[in-house]
mmCIF file of C-alpha atoms in Angstrom:
data_model
loop_
_atom_site.group_PDB
_atom_site.id
_atom_site.type_symbol
_atom_site.label_atom_id
_atom_site.label_comp_id
_atom_site.label_asym_id
_atom_site.label_seq_id
_atom_site.Cartn_x
_atom_site.Cartn_y
_atom_site.Cartn_z
ATOM 1 C CA MET A 1 79.375 99.265 83.779
ATOM 2 C CA GLN A 2 81.109 99.731 87.126
ATOM 3 C CA LEU A 3 79.126 101.652 89.739
ATOM 4 C CA LEU A 4 80.489 104.976 90.900
ATOM 5 C CA LYS A 5 81.492 105.083 94.542
ATOM 6 C CA THR A 6 80.126 107.420 97.191
ATOM 7 C CA GLY A 7 82.455 110.416 97.376
ATOM 8 C CA GLN A 8 83.844 109.850 93.868
ATOM 9 C CA ILE A 9 84.321 113.002 91.756
ATOM 10 C CA VAL A 10 83.225 113.182 88.116
ATOM 11 C CA GLN A 11 83.854 116.063 85.725
ATOM 12 C CA GLY A 12 81.084 117.698 83.705
ATOM 13 C CA LYS A 13 81.414 120.555 81.253
ATOM 14 C CA GLN A 14 80.295 123.150 83.788
ATOM 15 C CA SER A 15 81.322 121.723 87.160
ATOM 16 C CA ARG A 16 82.721 118.788 89.069
ATOM 17 C CA TYR A 17 80.253 116.552 90.939
ATOM 18 C CA LYS A 18 80.659 114.452 94.057
ATOM 19 C CA ILE A 19 78.591 111.271 94.163
ATOM 20 C CA LEU A 20 76.383 111.264 97.280
ATOM 21 C CA GLN A 21 74.075 108.281 96.811
ATOM 22 C CA THR A 22 72.988 105.633 94.301
ATOM 23 C CA LEU A 23 69.265 106.119 93.618
ATOM 24 C CA SER A 24 68.489 103.409 91.056
ATOM 25 C CA VAL A 25 70.046 100.888 88.672
ATOM 26 C CA SER A 26 68.375 99.788 85.414
ATOM 27 C CA GLU A 27 69.198 98.299 82.015
ATOM 28 C CA ASN A 28 69.735 101.778 80.612
ATOM 29 C CA GLN A 29 71.308 103.856 83.352
ATOM 30 C CA VAL A 30 72.456 104.267 86.926
ATOM 31 C CA VAL A 31 71.003 107.297 88.675
ATOM 32 C CA TYR A 32 72.908 109.053 91.450
ATOM 33 C CA ARG A 33 72.319 111.991 93.721
ATOM 34 C CA CYS A 34 75.329 114.272 93.421
ATOM 35 C CA GLN A 35 76.611 117.640 94.611
ATOM 36 C CA SER A 36 78.331 120.251 92.477
ATOM 37 C CA GLU A 37 81.474 122.047 93.569
ATOM 38 C CA TYR A 38 79.206 125.016 94.332
ATOM 39 C CA GLY A 39 77.178 122.989 96.841
ATOM 40 C CA ASN A 40 74.012 122.427 94.775
ATOM 41 C CA VAL A 41 72.408 118.975 94.719
ATOM 42 C CA PHE A 42 71.458 117.342 91.405
ATOM 43 C CA ARG A 43 70.532 114.000 89.841
ATOM 44 C CA LEU A 44 73.225 112.437 87.654
ATOM 45 C CA ASN A 45 72.160 109.900 85.009
ATOM 46 C CA HIS A 46 75.095 107.674 84.008
ATOM 47 C CA TYR A 47 74.093 105.826 80.823
ATOM 48 C CA GLN A 48 74.853 102.211 80.034
ATOM 49 C CA ALA A 49 76.797 101.617 76.801
ATOM 50 C CA ASP A 50 73.723 100.289 74.946
ATOM 51 C CA CYS A 51 71.227 102.857 76.263
ATOM 52 C CA PRO A 52 69.004 103.774 73.253
ATOM 53 C CA MET A 53 69.163 107.527 73.838
ATOM 54 C CA THR A 54 72.954 107.796 73.584
ATOM 55 C CA GLY A 55 74.214 108.885 70.173
ATOM 56 C CA GLU A 56 72.046 110.923 67.811
ATOM 57 C CA PRO A 57 68.903 111.106 70.064
ATOM 58 C CA ARG A 58 70.921 112.529 72.961
ATOM 59 C CA LYS A 59 72.809 114.932 70.693
ATOM 60 C CA ARG A 60 69.540 116.267 69.302
ATOM 61 C CA PHE A 61 67.969 116.428 72.770
ATOM 62 C CA LEU A 62 70.854 118.404 74.261
ATOM 63 C CA SER A 63 70.643 120.932 71.399
ATOM 64 C CA LEU A 64 66.994 121.777 72.120
ATOM 65 C CA PRO A 65 65.926 125.057 73.719
ATOM 66 C CA GLN A 66 64.068 125.008 77.025
ATOM 67 C CA LEU A 67 60.651 123.442 76.412
ATOM 68 C CA PRO A 68 57.486 123.328 78.545
ATOM 69 C CA GLY A 69 56.938 119.941 80.148
ATOM 70 C CA ILE A 70 60.506 118.753 79.464
ATOM 71 C CA LEU A 71 63.290 118.673 82.070
ATOM 72 C CA LYS A 72 66.563 119.608 80.405
ATOM 73 C CA PRO A 73 70.022 118.780 81.844
ATOM 74 C CA VAL A 74 72.054 121.572 83.413
ATOM 75 C CA ASP A 75 75.325 119.840 82.581
ATOM 76 C CA SER A 76 76.630 116.816 80.695
ATOM 77 C CA ASN A 77 79.671 114.834 79.676
ATOM 78 C CA GLY A 78 80.178 112.496 76.773
ATOM 79 C CA ASN A 79 83.677 111.125 76.562
ATOM 80 C CA ALA A 80 84.383 107.582 75.398
ATOM 81 C CA SER A 81 84.516 106.103 78.899
ATOM 82 C CA MET A 82 81.582 107.859 80.572
ATOM 83 C CA VAL A 83 78.380 109.411 79.238
ATOM 84 C CA PHE A 84 76.164 111.228 81.734
ATOM 85 C CA ASP A 85 73.720 114.105 82.100
ATOM 86 C CA VAL A 86 73.071 116.169 85.224
ATOM 87 C CA PHE A 87 69.463 117.169 85.958
ATOM 88 C CA PRO A 88 68.005 119.482 88.578
ATOM 89 C CA GLU A 89 65.955 117.843 91.328
ATOM 90 C CA VAL A 90 62.399 119.073 90.816
ATOM 91 C CA GLY A 91 59.294 118.000 92.729
ATOM 92 C CA ASN A 92 58.155 114.395 93.192
ATOM 93 C CA ASP A 93 57.290 111.673 90.715
ATOM 94 C CA ILE A 94 53.590 110.885 90.334
ATOM 95 C CA ALA A 95 54.168 107.150 90.837
ATOM 96 C CA SER A 96 55.302 107.306 94.456
ATOM 97 C CA HIS A 97 53.523 110.472 95.589
ATOM 98 C CA ASN A 98 49.775 110.967 95.641
ATOM 99 C CA ILE A 99 48.529 113.573 93.218
ATOM 100 C CA GLY A 100 44.908 114.615 92.915
ATOM 101 C CA VAL A 101 42.797 114.294 89.789
ATOM 102 C CA MET A 102 42.386 118.081 89.724
ATOM 103 C CA GLU A 103 46.167 118.589 89.661
ATOM 104 C CA LEU A 104 46.470 116.055 86.835
ATOM 105 C CA ILE A 105 43.803 117.843 84.815
ATOM 106 C CA ARG A 106 44.849 121.452 85.495
ATOM 107 C CA TYR A 107 48.633 121.171 85.440
ATOM 108 C CA VAL A 108 50.187 117.817 84.634
ATOM 109 C CA ILE A 109 48.358 116.776 81.470
ATOM 110 C CA PRO A 110 48.406 120.196 79.693
ATOM 111 C CA GLN A 111 52.120 120.730 80.361
ATOM 112 C CA LEU A 112 53.136 117.211 79.334
ATOM 113 C CA ASN A 113 50.990 117.457 76.206
ATOM 114 C CA ALA A 114 52.745 120.698 75.235
ATOM 115 C CA GLY A 115 56.181 119.199 75.887
ATOM 116 C CA LEU A 116 55.398 116.050 73.934
ATOM 117 C CA ALA A 117 54.230 118.071 70.925
ATOM 118 C CA GLN A 118 57.475 120.068 70.982
ATOM 119 C CA LEU A 119 59.645 116.935 71.114
ATOM 120 C CA HIS A 120 57.716 115.528 68.161
ATOM 121 C CA LYS A 121 58.296 118.790 66.289
ATOM 122 C CA TYR A 122 62.040 118.185 66.673
ATOM 123 C CA GLY A 123 61.741 114.556 65.516
ATOM 124 C CA LEU A 124 62.097 112.892 68.944
ATOM 125 C CA LEU A 125 59.987 110.163 70.553
ATOM 126 C CA ILE A 126 59.972 109.420 74.296
ATOM 127 C CA ARG A 127 58.449 105.871 74.174
ATOM 128 C CA ASP A 128 58.902 105.174 77.918
ATOM 129 C CA PHE A 129 56.247 107.026 79.933
ATOM 130 C CA ASP A 130 56.571 105.327 83.300
ATOM 131 C CA PRO A 131 54.828 107.515 85.936
ATOM 132 C CA SER A 132 58.030 107.459 87.968
ATOM 133 C CA TYR A 133 59.558 109.526 85.142
ATOM 134 C CA ILE A 134 56.881 112.224 85.402
ATOM 135 C CA VAL A 135 57.628 114.832 88.072
ATOM 136 C CA PHE A 136 55.250 117.387 89.579
ATOM 137 C CA ASP A 137 56.285 120.326 91.746
ATOM 138 C CA SER A 138 53.102 121.273 93.618
ATOM 139 C CA ALA A 139 54.606 124.527 94.937
ATOM 140 C CA ALA A 140 55.246 125.825 91.412
ATOM 141 C CA ASN A 141 52.475 123.809 89.662
ATOM 142 C CA LEU A 142 55.201 122.542 87.338
ATOM 143 C CA ALA A 143 55.039 119.157 85.581
ATOM 144 C CA VAL A 144 57.830 117.663 83.443
ATOM 145 C CA PHE A 145 59.056 114.484 81.809
ATOM 146 C CA SER A 146 62.328 113.816 83.613
ATOM 147 C CA GLN A 147 63.828 110.611 82.131
ATOM 148 C CA PHE A 148 64.679 109.953 78.493
ATOM 149 C CA CYS A 149 66.551 106.636 78.329
ATOM 150 C CA ASN A 150 64.491 105.297 75.447
ATOM 151 C CA LEU A 151 64.462 108.525 73.468
ATOM 152 C CA THR A 152 64.790 107.927 69.732
ATOM 153 C CA CYS A 153 64.720 109.916 66.478
ATOM 154 C CA ILE A 154 62.467 110.016 63.459
ATOM 155 C CA ASN A 155 64.648 111.130 60.596
ATOM 156 C CA GLY A 156 63.958 112.726 57.251
ATOM 157 C CA GLY A 157 60.442 112.236 56.000
ATOM 158 C CA ALA A 158 59.837 109.098 58.066
ATOM 159 C CA THR A 159 56.772 108.896 60.304
ATOM 160 C CA ALA A 160 57.840 105.835 62.307
ATOM 161 C CA THR A 161 60.923 103.907 63.387
ATOM 162 C CA LYS A 162 61.738 100.403 64.596
ATOM 163 C CA ALA A 163 64.758 101.524 66.630
ATOM 164 C CA ASP A 164 65.607 99.265 69.578
ATOM 165 C CA CYS A 165 64.016 99.937 72.946
ATOM 166 C CA ASN A 166 65.473 98.614 76.231
ATOM 167 C CA GLY A 167 63.671 97.712 79.438
ATOM 168 C CA LEU A 168 60.244 98.945 78.374
ATOM 169 C CA LYS A 169 57.378 97.390 80.341
ATOM 170 C CA PRO A 170 55.009 95.414 78.094
ATOM 171 C CA PHE A 171 51.915 97.561 78.659
ATOM 172 C CA TYR A 172 53.586 100.578 76.983
ATOM 173 C CA TYR A 173 53.870 98.795 73.626
ATOM 174 C CA PRO A 174 51.093 100.033 71.303
ATOM 175 C CA PRO A 175 48.850 97.594 69.398
ATOM 176 C CA GLU A 176 50.492 98.573 66.086
ATOM 177 C CA TYR A 177 54.063 98.067 67.316
ATOM 178 C CA GLN A 178 54.766 94.814 65.425
ATOM 179 C CA THR A 179 53.769 96.263 62.054
ATOM 180 C CA MET A 180 54.425 99.978 62.394
ATOM 181 C CA GLY A 181 57.008 100.383 65.148
ATOM 182 C CA TRP A 182 57.282 103.657 67.061
ATOM 183 C CA SER A 183 55.629 106.927 66.035
ATOM 184 C CA ILE A 184 54.029 110.037 67.489
ATOM 185 C CA TYR A 185 50.873 107.907 67.744
ATOM 186 C CA SER A 186 52.620 105.327 69.917
ATOM 187 C CA ASP A 187 53.868 108.105 72.217
ATOM 188 C CA TYR A 188 50.288 109.216 72.827
ATOM 189 C CA TYR A 189 49.243 105.624 73.457
ATOM 190 C CA ALA A 190 51.986 105.290 76.104
ATOM 191 C CA PHE A 191 50.922 108.650 77.557
ATOM 192 C CA GLY A 192 47.409 107.257 78.039
ATOM 193 C CA VAL A 193 48.695 104.060 79.666
ATOM 194 C CA SER A 194 50.912 106.117 81.975
ATOM 195 C CA LEU A 195 47.902 108.146 83.151
ATOM 196 C CA LEU A 196 45.946 104.924 83.657
ATOM 197 C CA ILE A 197 48.719 103.436 85.789
ATOM 198 C CA SER A 198 49.112 106.632 87.800
ATOM 199 C CA LEU A 199 45.427 106.286 88.736
ATOM 200 C CA LYS A 200 45.023 102.521 89.111
ATOM 201 C CA GLY A 201 48.557 101.150 89.579
ATOM 202 C CA GLU A 202 50.387 98.464 87.634
ATOM 203 C CA LYS A 203 48.411 95.829 89.558
ATOM 204 C CA ILE A 204 45.624 96.082 86.956
ATOM 205 C CA PHE A 205 47.920 94.133 84.608
ATOM 206 C CA ASP A 206 48.783 91.441 87.174
ATOM 207 C CA GLY A 207 48.480 87.939 85.724
ATOM 208 C CA MET A 208 48.475 89.152 82.128
ATOM 209 C CA THR A 209 51.171 88.010 79.706
ATOM 210 C CA PRO A 210 52.667 90.494 77.221
ATOM 211 C CA GLN A 211 50.639 88.787 74.493
ATOM 212 C CA GLY A 212 47.471 89.055 76.596
ATOM 213 C CA ILE A 213 48.078 92.760 77.159
ATOM 214 C CA LEU A 214 48.606 93.276 73.426
ATOM 215 C CA GLN A 215 45.367 91.439 72.614
ATOM 216 C CA SER A 216 43.428 93.569 75.116
ATOM 217 C CA ALA A 217 44.956 96.725 73.676
ATOM 218 C CA SER A 218 44.086 95.633 70.124
ATOM 219 C CA LYS A 219 40.445 95.155 71.173
ATOM 220 C CA TRP A 220 40.321 98.558 72.928
ATOM 221 C CA ASN A 221 39.709 96.687 76.144
ATOM 222 C CA LEU A 222 42.442 97.636 78.604
ATOM 223 C CA PRO A 223 41.682 96.726 82.226
ATOM 224 C CA ALA A 224 39.928 99.380 84.353
ATOM 225 C CA VAL A 225 38.749 101.354 81.297
ATOM 226 C CA ASN A 226 34.957 100.957 81.057
ATOM 227 C CA ARG A 227 34.473 102.241 77.539
ATOM 228 C CA TYR A 228 30.792 101.223 77.443
ATOM 229 C CA GLU A 229 29.938 103.325 80.498
ATOM 230 C CA LEU A 230 31.850 106.283 79.077
ATOM 231 C CA SER A 231 30.052 106.069 75.721
ATOM 232 C CA VAL A 232 26.441 105.720 76.948
ATOM 233 C CA LYS A 233 26.556 108.415 79.614
ATOM 234 C CA SER A 234 26.255 112.099 78.703
ATOM 235 C CA TYR A 235 29.714 113.683 78.892
ATOM 236 C CA ASN A 236 28.411 116.479 81.107
ATOM 237 C CA MET A 237 27.192 113.874 83.583
ATOM 238 C CA LEU A 238 30.583 112.218 83.958
ATOM 239 C CA SER A 239 32.547 112.747 87.159
ATOM 240 C CA LEU A 240 36.086 114.187 87.013
ATOM 241 C CA ASP A 241 37.480 110.671 87.401
ATOM 242 C CA GLN A 242 35.298 109.440 84.530
ATOM 243 C CA LYS A 243 36.303 112.370 82.310
ATOM 244 C CA LEU A 244 39.925 111.444 82.931
ATOM 245 C CA MET A 245 39.107 107.855 81.926
ATOM 246 C CA TYR A 246 37.431 109.280 78.799
ATOM 247 C CA LEU A 247 40.749 110.922 77.906
ATOM 248 C CA ILE A 248 42.607 107.666 78.566
ATOM 249 C CA ALA A 249 40.157 105.804 76.325
ATOM 250 C CA GLY A 250 40.818 108.316 73.524
ATOM 251 C CA LEU A 251 44.586 107.997 73.916
ATOM 252 C CA THR A 252 44.458 104.186 73.766
ATOM 253 C CA ILE A 253 42.304 103.763 70.653
ATOM 254 C CA PRO A 254 43.819 100.755 68.804
ATOM 255 C CA ASP A 255 43.867 102.424 65.373
ATOM 256 C CA PRO A 256 46.801 104.870 65.523
ATOM 257 C CA HIS A 257 45.183 107.126 62.922
ATOM 258 C CA GLN A 258 42.023 107.446 65.035
ATOM 259 C CA ARG A 259 43.903 107.770 68.306
ATOM 260 C CA TRP A 260 43.814 111.048 70.159
ATOM 261 C CA GLY A 261 46.848 113.297 69.834
ATOM 262 C CA TYR A 262 47.959 116.804 70.741
ATOM 263 C CA GLY A 263 44.857 118.595 69.422
ATOM 264 C CA GLU A 264 42.340 116.302 71.115
ATOM 265 C CA VAL A 265 44.180 116.442 74.436
ATOM 266 C CA ARG A 266 44.330 120.238 74.288
ATOM 267 C CA CYS A 267 40.577 120.427 73.628
ATOM 268 C CA TRP A 268 39.888 117.999 76.478
ATOM 269 C CA CYS A 269 42.030 120.104 78.832
ATOM 270 C CA THR A 270 39.881 123.165 78.100
ATOM 271 C CA GLY A 271 36.717 121.227 78.959
ATOM 272 C CA GLN A 272 35.470 120.663 75.410
ATOM 273 C CA GLU A 273 33.293 117.661 74.632
ATOM 274 C CA ILE A 274 34.651 115.820 71.621
ATOM 275 C CA PRO A 275 33.791 112.322 70.353
ATOM 276 C CA LEU A 276 35.992 109.380 71.283
ATOM 277 C CA LEU A 277 35.892 108.183 67.677
ATOM 278 C CA GLN A 278 35.472 110.431 64.667
ATOM 279 C CA ARG A 279 33.161 109.619 61.804
ATOM 280 C CA GLY A 280 33.861 110.715 58.250
ATOM 281 C CA ARG A 281 36.678 113.136 57.490
ATOM 282 C CA LYS A 282 39.190 113.325 60.314
ATOM 283 C CA VAL A 283 39.139 116.630 62.187
ATOM 284 C CA ALA A 284 42.562 118.038 63.063
ATOM 285 C CA TYR A 285 41.454 119.877 66.256
ATOM 286 C CA GLN A 286 43.687 122.848 65.520
ATOM 287 C CA MET A 287 41.640 125.031 67.888
ATOM 288 C CA SER A 288 41.152 124.513 71.611
ATOM 289 C CA ALA A 289 37.518 125.631 71.236
ATOM 290 C CA PRO A 290 35.302 125.455 68.133
ATOM 291 C CA ILE A 291 34.147 128.351 65.978
ATOM 292 C CA THR A 292 30.489 127.986 64.989
ATOM 293 C CA VAL A 293 29.694 128.901 61.377
ATOM 294 C CA ASN A 294 26.226 128.318 59.879
ATOM 295 C CA GLY A 295 25.390 126.164 62.883
ATOM 296 C CA ILE A 296 28.441 123.923 62.333
ATOM 297 C CA ARG A 297 31.128 123.631 65.034
ATOM 298 C CA CYS A 298 34.460 124.008 63.212
ATOM 299 C CA TRP A 299 37.640 122.713 64.844
ATOM 300 C CA ASP A 300 40.175 123.207 62.065
ATOM 301 C CA TYR A 301 40.853 125.621 59.225
ATOM 302 C CA ASP A 302 39.738 123.194 56.518
ATOM 303 C CA GLN A 303 36.310 123.055 58.145
ATOM 304 C CA LEU A 304 36.170 126.838 58.309
ATOM 305 C CA GLY A 305 37.011 127.022 54.595
ATOM 306 C CA GLU A 306 34.225 124.603 53.749
ATOM 307 C CA GLU A 307 31.647 126.637 55.643
#
């Protein structure tokens, strides 16, 4: 794909855009800063021909309503020679700008969890959760996923897909990838790894091969996650940093069917203490706080019915 030149004009559906600056080049896209004919500055994502999100995933994504935690394009174009989307510039990514643990807990994690659940409802998986793709506007307390190059669909009654993924860093592959492929469970695994990297940096994986990372993930032994310390200490005695690591441990459980998902994350965000691993019948965590009946803490409607 030939790079666009500074000053070049491209035509969207709503406006024309002048290319101001090349921001990044990757396997999936070239990102530019651009200016509309009305003088507003945006980010233009020009997709490579084999970018996984072009085609049905992009069509479905563009048809979605506005969703919490998801940055939608303000304009787009999709002719045979050039496919691009135009996004508003919002806040700063959490990879290159320091963000406090309190901001992560109060704003970033709840909003991203809500957005992820909505995408899953519409049969879309993000897969690539690099912290540089997560943007936080501290003035508005707004957090969003802002890049969707590896977006893919789950169609019909399927629960997983083995659709191709380009340029994904090895630590975002879930332990079950080789047998199961991509699913809502793998999205939550990648979400956990993204939070881990935003706290500790990618350097924690230095010197590890992709196979070594996969083995560590399969043993629930990712670097910098001290699961033993988290399990022996009373939850109420954990620091904020440790409680965040507790969440990360839940999101990176090797068994996808035991792994934390939307309900567990929502409960964690409201300060509830829930077990890392469930025993017996799996609780759905349909409520953000339990209802106590006959001395039993009930988290879902099946439990309530039983009591």
